[in-house]
Short mmCIF file of N, CA and C in Angstrom, two decimals:
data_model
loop_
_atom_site.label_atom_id
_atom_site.label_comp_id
_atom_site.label_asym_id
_atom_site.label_seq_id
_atom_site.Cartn_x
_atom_site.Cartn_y
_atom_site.Cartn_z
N UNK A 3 0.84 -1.18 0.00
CA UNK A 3 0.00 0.00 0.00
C UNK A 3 0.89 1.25 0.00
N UNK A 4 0.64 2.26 -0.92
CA UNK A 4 1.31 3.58 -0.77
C UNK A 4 1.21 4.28 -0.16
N UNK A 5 1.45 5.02 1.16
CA UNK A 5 1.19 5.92 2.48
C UNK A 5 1.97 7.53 1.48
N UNK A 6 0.79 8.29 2.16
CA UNK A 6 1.46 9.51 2.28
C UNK A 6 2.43 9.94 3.13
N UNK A 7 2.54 9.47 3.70
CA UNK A 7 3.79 9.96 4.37
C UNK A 7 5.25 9.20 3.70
N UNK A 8 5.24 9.06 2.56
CA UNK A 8 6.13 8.51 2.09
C UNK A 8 6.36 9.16 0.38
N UNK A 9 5.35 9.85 0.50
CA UNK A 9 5.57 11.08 -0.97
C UNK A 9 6.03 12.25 -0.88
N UNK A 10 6.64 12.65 0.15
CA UNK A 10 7.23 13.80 1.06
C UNK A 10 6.77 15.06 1.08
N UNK A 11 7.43 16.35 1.45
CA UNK A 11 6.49 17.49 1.74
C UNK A 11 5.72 18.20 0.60
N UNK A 12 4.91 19.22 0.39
CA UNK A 12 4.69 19.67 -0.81
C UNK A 12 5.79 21.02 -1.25
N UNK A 13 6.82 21.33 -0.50
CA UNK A 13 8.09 22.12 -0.51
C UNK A 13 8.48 21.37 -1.34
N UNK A 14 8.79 20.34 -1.20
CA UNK A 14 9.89 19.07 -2.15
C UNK A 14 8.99 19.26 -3.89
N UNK A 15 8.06 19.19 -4.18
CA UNK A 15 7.05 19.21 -5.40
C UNK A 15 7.43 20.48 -5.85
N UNK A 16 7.53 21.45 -5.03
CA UNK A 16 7.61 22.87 -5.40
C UNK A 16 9.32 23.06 -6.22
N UNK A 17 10.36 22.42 -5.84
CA UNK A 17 11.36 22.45 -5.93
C UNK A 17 11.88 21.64 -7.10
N UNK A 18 11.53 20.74 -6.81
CA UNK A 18 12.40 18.89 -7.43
C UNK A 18 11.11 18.56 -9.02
N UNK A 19 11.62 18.32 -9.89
CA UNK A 19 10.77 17.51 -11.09
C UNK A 19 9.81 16.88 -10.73
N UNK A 20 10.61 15.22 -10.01
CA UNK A 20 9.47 14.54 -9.57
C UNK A 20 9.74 13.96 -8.19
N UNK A 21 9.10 13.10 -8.25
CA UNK A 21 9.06 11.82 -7.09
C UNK A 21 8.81 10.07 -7.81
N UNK A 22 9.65 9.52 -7.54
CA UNK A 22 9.32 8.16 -8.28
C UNK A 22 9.43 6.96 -6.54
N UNK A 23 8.55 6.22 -6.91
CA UNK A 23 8.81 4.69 -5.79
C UNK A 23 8.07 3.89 -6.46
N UNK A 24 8.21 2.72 -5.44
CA UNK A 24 7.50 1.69 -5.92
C UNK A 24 5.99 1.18 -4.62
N UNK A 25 5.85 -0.06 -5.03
CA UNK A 25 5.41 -0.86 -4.28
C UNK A 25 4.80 -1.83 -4.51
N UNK A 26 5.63 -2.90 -4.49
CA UNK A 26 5.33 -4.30 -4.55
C UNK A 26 5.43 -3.79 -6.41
N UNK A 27 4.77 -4.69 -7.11
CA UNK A 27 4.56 -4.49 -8.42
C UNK A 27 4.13 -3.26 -9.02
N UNK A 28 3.88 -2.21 -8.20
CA UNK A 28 3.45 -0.31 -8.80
C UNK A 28 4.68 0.07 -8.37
N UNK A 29 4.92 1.10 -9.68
CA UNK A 29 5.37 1.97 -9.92
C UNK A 29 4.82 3.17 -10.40
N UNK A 30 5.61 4.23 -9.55
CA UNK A 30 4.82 5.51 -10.02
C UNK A 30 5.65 6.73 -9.85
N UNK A 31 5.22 7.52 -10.32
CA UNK A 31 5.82 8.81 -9.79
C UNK A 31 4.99 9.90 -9.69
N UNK A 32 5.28 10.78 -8.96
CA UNK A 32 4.23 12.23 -8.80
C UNK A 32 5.16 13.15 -9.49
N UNK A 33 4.46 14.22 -9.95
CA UNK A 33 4.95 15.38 -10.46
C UNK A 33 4.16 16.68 -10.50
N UNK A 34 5.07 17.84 -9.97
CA UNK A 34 4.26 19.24 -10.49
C UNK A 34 3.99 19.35 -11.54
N UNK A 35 2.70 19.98 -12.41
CA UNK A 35 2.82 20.14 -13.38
C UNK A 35 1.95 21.73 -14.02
N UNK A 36 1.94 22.36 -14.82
CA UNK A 36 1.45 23.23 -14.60
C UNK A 36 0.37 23.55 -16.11
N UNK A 37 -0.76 22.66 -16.92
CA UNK A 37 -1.01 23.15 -17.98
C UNK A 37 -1.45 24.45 -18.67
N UNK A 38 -0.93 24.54 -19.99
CA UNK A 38 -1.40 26.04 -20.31
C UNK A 38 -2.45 26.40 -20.09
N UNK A 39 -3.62 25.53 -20.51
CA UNK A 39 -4.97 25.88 -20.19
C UNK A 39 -5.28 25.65 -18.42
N UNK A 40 -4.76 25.69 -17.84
CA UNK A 40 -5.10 25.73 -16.25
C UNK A 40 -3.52 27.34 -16.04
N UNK A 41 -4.55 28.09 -14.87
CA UNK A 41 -4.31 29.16 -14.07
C UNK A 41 -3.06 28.47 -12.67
N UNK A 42 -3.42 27.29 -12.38
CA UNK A 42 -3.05 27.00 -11.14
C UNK A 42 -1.88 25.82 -11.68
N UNK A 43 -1.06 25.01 -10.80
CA UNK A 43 -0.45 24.07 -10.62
C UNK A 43 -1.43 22.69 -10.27
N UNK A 44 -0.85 21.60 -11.00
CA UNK A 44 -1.71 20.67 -10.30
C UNK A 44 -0.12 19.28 -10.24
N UNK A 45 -0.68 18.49 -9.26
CA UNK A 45 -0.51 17.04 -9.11
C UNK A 45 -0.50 15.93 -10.18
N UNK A 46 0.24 15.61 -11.15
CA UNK A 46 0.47 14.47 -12.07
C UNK A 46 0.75 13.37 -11.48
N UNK A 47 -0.09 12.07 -11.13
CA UNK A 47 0.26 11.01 -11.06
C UNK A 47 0.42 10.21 -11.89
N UNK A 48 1.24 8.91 -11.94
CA UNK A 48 1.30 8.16 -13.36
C UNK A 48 1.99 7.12 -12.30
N UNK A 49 1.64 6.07 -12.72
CA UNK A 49 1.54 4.37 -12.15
C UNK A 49 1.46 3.27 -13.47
N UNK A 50 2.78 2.54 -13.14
CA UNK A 50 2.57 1.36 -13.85
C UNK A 50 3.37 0.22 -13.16
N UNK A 51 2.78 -1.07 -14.39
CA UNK A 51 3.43 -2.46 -13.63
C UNK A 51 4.81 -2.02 -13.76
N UNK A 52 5.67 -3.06 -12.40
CA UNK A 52 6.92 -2.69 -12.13
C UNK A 52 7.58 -4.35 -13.48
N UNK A 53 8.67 -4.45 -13.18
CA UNK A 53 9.88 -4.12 -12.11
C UNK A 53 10.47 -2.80 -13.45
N UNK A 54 10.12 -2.46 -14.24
CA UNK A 54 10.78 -1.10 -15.18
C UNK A 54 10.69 -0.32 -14.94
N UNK A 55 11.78 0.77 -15.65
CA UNK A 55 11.19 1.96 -15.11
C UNK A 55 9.93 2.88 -15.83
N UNK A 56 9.67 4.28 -16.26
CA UNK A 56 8.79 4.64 -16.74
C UNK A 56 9.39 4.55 -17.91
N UNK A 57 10.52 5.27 -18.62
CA UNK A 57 11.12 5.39 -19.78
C UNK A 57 11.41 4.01 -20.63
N UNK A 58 11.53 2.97 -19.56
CA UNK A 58 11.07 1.30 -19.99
C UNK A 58 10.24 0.63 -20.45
N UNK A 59 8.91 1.46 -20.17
CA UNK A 59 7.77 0.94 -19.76
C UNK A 59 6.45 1.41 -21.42
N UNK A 60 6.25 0.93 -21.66
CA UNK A 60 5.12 1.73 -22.96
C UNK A 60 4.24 2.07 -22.53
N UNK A 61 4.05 3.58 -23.28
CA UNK A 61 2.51 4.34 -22.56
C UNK A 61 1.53 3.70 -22.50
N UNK A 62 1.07 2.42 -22.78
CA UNK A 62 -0.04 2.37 -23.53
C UNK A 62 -0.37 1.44 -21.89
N UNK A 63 0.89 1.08 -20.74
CA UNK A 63 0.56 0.31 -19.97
C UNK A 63 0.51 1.28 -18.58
N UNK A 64 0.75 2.59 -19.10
CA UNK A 64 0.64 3.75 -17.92
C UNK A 64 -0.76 4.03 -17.55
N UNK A 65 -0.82 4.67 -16.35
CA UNK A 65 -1.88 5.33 -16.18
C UNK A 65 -2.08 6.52 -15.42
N UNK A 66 -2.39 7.38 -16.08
CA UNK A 66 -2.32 9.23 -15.35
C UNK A 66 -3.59 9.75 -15.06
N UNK A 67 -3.27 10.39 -13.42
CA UNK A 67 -4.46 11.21 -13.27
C UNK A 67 -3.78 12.45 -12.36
N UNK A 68 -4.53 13.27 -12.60
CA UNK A 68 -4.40 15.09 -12.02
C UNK A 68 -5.05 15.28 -10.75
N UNK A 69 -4.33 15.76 -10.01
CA UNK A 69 -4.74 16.59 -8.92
C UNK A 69 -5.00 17.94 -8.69
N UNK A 70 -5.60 18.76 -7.99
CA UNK A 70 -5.17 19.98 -7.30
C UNK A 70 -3.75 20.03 -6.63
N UNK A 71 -2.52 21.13 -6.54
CA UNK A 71 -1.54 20.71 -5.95
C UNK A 71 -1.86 21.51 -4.62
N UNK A 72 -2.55 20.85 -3.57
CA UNK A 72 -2.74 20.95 -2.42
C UNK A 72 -2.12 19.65 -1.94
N UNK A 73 -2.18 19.60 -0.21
CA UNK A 73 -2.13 18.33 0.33
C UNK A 73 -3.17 17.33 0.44
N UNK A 74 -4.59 17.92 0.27
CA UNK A 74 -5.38 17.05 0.04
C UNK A 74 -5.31 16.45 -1.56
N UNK A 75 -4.94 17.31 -2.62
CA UNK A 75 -4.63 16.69 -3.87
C UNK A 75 -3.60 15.56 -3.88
N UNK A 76 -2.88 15.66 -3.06
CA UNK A 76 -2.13 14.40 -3.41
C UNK A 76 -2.31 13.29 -2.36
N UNK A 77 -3.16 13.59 -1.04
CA UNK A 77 -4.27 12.70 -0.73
C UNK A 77 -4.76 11.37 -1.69
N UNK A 78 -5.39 12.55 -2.56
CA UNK A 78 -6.10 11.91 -3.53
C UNK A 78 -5.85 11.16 -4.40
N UNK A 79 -4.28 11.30 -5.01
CA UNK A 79 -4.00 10.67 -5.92
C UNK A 79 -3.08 9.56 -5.47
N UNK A 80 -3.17 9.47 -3.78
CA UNK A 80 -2.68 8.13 -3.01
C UNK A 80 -3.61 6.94 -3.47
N UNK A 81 -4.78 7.59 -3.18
CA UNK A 81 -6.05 6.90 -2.77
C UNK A 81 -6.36 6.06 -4.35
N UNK A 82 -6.03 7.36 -4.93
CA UNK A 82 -6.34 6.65 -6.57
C UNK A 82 -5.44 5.33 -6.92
N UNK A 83 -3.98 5.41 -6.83
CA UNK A 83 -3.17 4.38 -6.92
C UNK A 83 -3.44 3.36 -5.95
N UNK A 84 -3.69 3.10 -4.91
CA UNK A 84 -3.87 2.32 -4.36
C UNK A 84 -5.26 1.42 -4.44
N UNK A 85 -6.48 1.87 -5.18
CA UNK A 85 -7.72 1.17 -6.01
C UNK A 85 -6.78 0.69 -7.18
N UNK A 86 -6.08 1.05 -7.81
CA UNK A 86 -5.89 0.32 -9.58
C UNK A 86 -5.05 -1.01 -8.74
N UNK A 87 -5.63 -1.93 -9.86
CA UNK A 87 -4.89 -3.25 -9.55
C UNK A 87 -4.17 -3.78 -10.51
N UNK A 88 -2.55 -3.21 -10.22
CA UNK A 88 -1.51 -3.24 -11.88
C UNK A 88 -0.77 -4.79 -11.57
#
């Protein structure tokens, strides 16, 4: 199971590209991201089967979803990875 307390502060998001871990067979990483058509910053998650990495891995076996970049946004996109069954 993926715990938030293991995706670190939202200072670190603000700063750093990404965040990548695993668990058990998921892989994922978080990322700031900021689209043109959005005003605000949001939360990029993306999760796939392990043991590769993402650049290993073909899009077609990824899976991405957006957050708000709050702390409840990336709440959320715990909660999300941890329902998919990769």
């Amino acid at each position: 199971m993926i715990e938030r307390k293991r995706l670190l502060s939202l200072g670190y998001y603000k700063k750093a590209p990404s965040f990548t871990g695993s668990d058990k067979n998921k892989c994922y990483k978080i990322e700031k991201i900021h689209p043109e058509e959005s005003e605000e910053d949001l939360f990029q998650a993306t999760i796939w089967p392990g043991p590769y990495s993402s650049e290993n891995t073909p899009d077609e076996m990824k899976q991405k979803n957006t957050a708000p970049f709050t702390e409840e946004g990336l709440q959320e996109l715990v909660d999300w990875m941890n329902q998919l069954d990769i």
